[in-house]
Short mmCIF file of C-alpha atoms in Angstrom, two decimals:
data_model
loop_
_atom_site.label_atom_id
_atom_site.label_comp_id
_atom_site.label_asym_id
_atom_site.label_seq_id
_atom_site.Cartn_x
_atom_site.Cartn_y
_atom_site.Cartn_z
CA UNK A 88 0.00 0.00 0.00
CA UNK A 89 1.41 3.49 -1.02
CA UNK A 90 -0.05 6.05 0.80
CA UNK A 91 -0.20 9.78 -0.18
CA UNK A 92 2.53 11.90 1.29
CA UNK A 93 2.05 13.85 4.52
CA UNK A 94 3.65 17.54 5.21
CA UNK A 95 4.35 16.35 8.86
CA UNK A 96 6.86 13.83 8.41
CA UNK A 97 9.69 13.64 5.48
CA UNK A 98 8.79 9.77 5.74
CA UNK A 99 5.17 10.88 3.72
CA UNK A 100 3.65 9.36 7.39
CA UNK A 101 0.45 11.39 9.20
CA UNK A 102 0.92 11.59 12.61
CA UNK A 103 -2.66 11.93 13.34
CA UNK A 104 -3.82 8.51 15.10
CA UNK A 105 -5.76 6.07 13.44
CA UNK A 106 -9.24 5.89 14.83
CA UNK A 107 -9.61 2.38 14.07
CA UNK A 108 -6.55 0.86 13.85
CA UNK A 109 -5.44 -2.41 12.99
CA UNK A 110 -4.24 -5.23 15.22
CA UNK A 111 -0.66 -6.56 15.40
CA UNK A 112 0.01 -8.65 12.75
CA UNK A 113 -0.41 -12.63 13.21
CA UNK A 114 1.06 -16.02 10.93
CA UNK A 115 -1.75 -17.12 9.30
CA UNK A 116 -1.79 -20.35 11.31
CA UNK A 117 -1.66 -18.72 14.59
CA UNK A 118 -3.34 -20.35 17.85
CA UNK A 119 -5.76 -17.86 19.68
CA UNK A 120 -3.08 -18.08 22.54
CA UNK A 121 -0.52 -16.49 20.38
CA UNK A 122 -3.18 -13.17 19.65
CA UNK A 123 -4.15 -13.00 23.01
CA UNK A 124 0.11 -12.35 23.43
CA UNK A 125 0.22 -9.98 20.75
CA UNK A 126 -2.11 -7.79 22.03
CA UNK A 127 -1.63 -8.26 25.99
CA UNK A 128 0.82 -5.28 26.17
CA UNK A 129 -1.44 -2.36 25.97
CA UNK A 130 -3.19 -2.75 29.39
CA UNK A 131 0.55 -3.31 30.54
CA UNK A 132 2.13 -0.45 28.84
CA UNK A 133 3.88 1.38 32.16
CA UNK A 134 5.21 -1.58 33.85
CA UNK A 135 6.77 -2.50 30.32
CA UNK A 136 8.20 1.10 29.65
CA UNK A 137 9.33 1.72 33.25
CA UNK A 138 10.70 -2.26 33.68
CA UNK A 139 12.15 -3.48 30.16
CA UNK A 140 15.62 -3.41 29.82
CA UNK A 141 17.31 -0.99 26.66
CA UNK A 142 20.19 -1.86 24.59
CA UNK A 143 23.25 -0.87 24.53
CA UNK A 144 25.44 1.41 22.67
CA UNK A 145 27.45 -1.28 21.16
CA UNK A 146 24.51 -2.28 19.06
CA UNK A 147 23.57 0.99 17.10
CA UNK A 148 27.52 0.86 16.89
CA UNK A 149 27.71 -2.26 15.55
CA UNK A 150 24.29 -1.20 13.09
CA UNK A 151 26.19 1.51 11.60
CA UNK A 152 29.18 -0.67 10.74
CA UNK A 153 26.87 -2.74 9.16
CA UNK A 154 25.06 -0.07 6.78
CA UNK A 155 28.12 1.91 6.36
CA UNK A 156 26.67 5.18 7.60
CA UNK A 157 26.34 7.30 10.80
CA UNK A 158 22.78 7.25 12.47
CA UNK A 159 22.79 11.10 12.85
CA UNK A 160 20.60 12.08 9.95
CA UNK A 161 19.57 9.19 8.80
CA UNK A 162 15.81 8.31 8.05
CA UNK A 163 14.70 5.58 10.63
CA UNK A 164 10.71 4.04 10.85
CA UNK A 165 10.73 2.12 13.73
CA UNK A 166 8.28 -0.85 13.65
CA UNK A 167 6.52 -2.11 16.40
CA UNK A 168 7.73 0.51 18.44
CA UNK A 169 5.86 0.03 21.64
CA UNK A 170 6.67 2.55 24.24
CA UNK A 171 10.15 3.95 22.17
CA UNK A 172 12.30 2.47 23.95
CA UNK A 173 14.57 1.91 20.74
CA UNK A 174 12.87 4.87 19.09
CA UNK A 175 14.41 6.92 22.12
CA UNK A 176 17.92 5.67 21.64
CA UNK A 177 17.69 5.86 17.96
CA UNK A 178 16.72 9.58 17.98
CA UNK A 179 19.71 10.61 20.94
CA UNK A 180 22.12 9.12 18.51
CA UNK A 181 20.50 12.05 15.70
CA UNK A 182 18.30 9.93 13.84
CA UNK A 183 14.89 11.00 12.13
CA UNK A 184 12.65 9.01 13.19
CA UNK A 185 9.22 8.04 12.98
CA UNK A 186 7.40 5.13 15.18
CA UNK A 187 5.10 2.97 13.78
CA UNK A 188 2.76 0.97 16.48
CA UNK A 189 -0.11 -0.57 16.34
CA UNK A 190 -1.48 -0.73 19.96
CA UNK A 191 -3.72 1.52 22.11
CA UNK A 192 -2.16 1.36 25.53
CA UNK A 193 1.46 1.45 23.75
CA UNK A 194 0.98 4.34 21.55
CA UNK A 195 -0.45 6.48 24.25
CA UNK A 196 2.41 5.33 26.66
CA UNK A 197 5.16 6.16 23.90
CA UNK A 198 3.26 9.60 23.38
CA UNK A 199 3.27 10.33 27.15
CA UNK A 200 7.10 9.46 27.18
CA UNK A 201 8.16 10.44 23.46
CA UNK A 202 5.81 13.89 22.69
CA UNK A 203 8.60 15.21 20.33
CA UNK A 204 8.50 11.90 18.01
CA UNK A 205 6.06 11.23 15.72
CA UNK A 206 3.88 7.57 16.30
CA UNK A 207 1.77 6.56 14.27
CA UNK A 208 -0.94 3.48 13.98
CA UNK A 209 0.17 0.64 11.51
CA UNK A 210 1.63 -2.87 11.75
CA UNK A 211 4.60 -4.41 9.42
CA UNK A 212 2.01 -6.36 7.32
CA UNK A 213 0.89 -2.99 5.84
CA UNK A 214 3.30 -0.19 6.59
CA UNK A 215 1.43 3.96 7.23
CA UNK A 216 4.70 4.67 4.69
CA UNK A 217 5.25 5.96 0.89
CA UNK A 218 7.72 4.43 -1.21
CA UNK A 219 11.19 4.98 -0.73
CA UNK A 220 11.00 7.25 2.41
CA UNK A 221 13.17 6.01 4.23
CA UNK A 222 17.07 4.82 4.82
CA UNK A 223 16.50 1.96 7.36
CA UNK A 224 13.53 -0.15 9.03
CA UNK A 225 14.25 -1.01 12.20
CA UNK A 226 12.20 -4.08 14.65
CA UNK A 227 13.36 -3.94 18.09
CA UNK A 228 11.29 -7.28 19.94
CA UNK A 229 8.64 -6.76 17.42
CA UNK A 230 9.24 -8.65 14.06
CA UNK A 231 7.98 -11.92 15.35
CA UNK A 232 4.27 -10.78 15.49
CA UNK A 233 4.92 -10.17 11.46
CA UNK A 234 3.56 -12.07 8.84
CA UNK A 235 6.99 -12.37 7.29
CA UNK A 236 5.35 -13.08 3.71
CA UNK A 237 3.86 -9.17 3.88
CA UNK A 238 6.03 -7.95 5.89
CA UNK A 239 9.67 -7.86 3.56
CA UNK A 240 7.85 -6.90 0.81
CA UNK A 241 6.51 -4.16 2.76
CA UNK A 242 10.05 -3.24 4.32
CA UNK A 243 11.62 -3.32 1.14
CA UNK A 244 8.76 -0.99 -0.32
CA UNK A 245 9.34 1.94 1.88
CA UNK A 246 13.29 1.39 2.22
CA UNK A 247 15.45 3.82 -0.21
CA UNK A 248 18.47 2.19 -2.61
CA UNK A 249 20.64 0.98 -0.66
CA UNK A 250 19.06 1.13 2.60
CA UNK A 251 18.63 -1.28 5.30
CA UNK A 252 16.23 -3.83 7.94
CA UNK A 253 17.55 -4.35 11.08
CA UNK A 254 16.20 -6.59 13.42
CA UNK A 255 17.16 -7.31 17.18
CA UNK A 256 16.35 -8.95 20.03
CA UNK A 257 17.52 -8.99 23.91
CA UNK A 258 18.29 -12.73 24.52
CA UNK A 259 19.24 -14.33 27.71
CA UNK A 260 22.42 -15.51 28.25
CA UNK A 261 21.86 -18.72 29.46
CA UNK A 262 25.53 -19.32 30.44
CA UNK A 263 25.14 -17.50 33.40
CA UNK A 264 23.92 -20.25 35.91
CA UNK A 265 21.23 -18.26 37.95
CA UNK A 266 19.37 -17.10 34.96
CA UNK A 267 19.31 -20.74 33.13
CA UNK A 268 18.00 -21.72 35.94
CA UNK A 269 15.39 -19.12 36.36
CA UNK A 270 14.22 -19.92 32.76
CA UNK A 271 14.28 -23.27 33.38
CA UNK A 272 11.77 -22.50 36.18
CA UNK A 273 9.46 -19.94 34.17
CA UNK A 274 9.34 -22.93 31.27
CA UNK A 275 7.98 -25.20 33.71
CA UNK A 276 5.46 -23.02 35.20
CA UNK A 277 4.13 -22.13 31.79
CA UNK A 278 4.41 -25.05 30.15
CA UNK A 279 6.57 -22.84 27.09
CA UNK A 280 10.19 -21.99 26.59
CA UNK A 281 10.36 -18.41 26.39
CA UNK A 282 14.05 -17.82 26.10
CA UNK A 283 13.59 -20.48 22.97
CA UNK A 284 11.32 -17.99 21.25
CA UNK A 285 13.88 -15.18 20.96
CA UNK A 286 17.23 -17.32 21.30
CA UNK A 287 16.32 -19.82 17.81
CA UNK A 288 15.74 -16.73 15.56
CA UNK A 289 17.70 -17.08 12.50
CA UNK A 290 17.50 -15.56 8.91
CA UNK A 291 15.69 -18.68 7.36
CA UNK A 292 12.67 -17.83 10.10
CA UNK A 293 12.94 -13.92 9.88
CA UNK A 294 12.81 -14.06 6.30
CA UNK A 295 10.99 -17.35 4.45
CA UNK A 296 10.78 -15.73 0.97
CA UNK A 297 14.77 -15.58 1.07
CA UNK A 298 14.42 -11.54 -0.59
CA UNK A 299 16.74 -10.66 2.14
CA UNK A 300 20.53 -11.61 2.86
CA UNK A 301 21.15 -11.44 6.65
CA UNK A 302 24.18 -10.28 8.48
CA UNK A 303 24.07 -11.63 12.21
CA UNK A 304 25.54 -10.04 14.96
CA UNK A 305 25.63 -10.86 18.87
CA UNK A 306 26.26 -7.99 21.30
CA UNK A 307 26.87 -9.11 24.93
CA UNK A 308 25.94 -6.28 27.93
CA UNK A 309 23.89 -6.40 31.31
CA UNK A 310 22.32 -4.36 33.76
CA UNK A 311 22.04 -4.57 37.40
CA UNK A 312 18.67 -3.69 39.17
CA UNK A 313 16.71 -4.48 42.34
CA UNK A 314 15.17 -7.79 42.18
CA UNK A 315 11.68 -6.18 42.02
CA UNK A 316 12.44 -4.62 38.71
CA UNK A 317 13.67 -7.50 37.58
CA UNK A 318 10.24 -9.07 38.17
CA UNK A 319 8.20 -6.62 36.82
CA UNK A 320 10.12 -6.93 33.92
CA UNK A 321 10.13 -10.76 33.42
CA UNK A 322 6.27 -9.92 34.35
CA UNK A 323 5.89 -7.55 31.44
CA UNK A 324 6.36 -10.31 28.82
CA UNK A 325 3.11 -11.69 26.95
CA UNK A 326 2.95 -15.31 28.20
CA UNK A 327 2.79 -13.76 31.74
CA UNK A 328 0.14 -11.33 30.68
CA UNK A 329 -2.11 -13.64 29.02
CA UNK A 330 -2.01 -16.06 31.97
CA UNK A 331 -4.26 -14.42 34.60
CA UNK A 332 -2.97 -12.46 37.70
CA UNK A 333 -3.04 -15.07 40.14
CA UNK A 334 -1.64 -17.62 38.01
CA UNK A 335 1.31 -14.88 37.72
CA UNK A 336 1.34 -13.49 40.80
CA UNK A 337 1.88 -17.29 42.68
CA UNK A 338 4.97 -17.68 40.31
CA UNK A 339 6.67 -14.45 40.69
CA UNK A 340 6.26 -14.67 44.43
CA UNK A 341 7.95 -17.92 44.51
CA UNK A 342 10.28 -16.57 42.00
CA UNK A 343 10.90 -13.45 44.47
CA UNK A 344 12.26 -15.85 47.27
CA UNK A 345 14.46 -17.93 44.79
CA UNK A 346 16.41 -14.71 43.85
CA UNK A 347 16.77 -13.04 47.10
CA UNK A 348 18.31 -16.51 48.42
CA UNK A 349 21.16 -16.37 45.44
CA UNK A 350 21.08 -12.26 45.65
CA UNK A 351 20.28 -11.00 49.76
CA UNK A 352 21.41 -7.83 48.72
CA UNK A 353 18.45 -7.39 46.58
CA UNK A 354 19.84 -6.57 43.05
CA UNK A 355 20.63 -9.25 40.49
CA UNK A 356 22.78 -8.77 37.08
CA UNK A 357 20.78 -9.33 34.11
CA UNK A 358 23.10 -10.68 30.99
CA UNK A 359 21.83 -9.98 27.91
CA UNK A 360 22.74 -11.47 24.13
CA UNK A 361 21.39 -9.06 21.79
CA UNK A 362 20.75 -11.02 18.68
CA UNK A 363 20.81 -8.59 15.25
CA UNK A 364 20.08 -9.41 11.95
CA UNK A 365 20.69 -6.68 9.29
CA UNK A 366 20.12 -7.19 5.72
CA UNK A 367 20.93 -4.17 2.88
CA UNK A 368 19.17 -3.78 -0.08
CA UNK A 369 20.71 -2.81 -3.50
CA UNK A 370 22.15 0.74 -4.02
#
């Protein structure tokens, strides 16, 4: 879809919310569990902006190694932006950028945070962009609610010659001994493997029509917070969302005494492997 250019944005994209927007994108053969994940952010959109850990210099570093060019200046949409947590980082480093998102409770959390940036309603399937707008797409934790099939095509629409998609993802590092073991204990209690889901990405998933030749980069960092932090954060994913209050609330509890036996002084280091995959197209 090309839509018609917009005096707000250089990207051609209006600003101006969509009053009935679309839902995030889902695989054709998704469950109902898997919809009921997509869209179980917005009525958690604080706890996710104030809990969720960034990422690290080393990866917009590493990003503009990759594309050849400084951020500053550059023309960024950022999919699936959610509260702006990469839109934030993205602009500091003197990007132009405009969020795409297609969520209620996100958008109006990213506004609240972000009023300088422009967000706008849309989904990767079928991007609020005109043709050739822009110099990169970025997905930060959002390309896996794509439909793939619509969504390169769609990426590769709006991108200029010789621009760039860049996904990432903040992985655990599961060679660190306490947080194996934590996942370990969330997989149990929920019956799915949620370090799996972000750790197995690869450029054959990302990209089944094979359009796109990947680059893939890992970029180790950490953070250290209070143990509650780290729980609301763990607590902000989807599979904890979608699984009823108490149901959560009985596992973090139990998860709360686990960690403050291996951490007394209250704060735990959270390792991170941020997974990239960056793919140019032709100049």
């Amino acid at each position: 879809m090309t839509t018609s250019p917009s005096a707000h944005h250089p990207t051609g994209a209006d600003p101006t919310p969509d009053p009935t927007p679309e839902p995030p994108a889902e695989h054709p053969t998704s469950e109902p569990t898997r919809s009921a994940r997509a869209h179980s952010f917005n009525a958690a959109a604080a706890q996710y902006a104030a809990n969720r850990p960034s990422y690290p210099p080393a990866l917009f570093d590493t990003i503009e190694d990759l594309t050849g060019r400084p951020l500053t200046g550059t023309r960024v949409a950022d999919i699936g932006a959610g509260t702006g947590i990469a839109t934030a980082l993205l602009h500091a480093r003197g990007a132009d950028v405009v969020a795409v998102e297609p969520g209620d409770g996100m958008a109006a959390q990213f506004r609240r945070t972000l009023p300088d940036i422009p967000v706008i309603r849309g989904t990767g399937d079928d991007l609020p962009l005109t043709d050739a707008s822009v110099d990169l797409v970025t997905y930060a934790q959002a390309w896996h609610w794509t439909d793939p099939a619509r969504a390169v095509p769609e990426a590769l629409r709006v991108l200029r010659p010789g621009g760039a998609l860049a996904l990432w993802w903040n992985t655990d590092a599961l060679d660190v001994p306490w947080i194996a073991e934590a996942a370990a204990r969330i997989a149990r209690h929920f019956d799915i493997d949620v370090s799996a889901e972000k750790r197995n990405v690869n450029a054959r998933a990302a990209d089944p029509t094979g359009l796109l030749d990947f680059t893939r980069r890992t970029v180790r960092w950490s953070r250290r917070v209070p143990v509650d932090t780290h729980l609301a954060n763990i607590g902000s994913h989807s599979v904890f969302l979608v699984h009823g209050a108490d149901h959560t609330a009985s596992f973090l509890a139990e998860e709360r005494e686990h960690l403050l036996r291996a951490f007394p002084d209250g704060f735990v280091e959270e390792v991170y492997e941020v997974v990239l995959l960056l793919a140019r197209t032709p100049a």
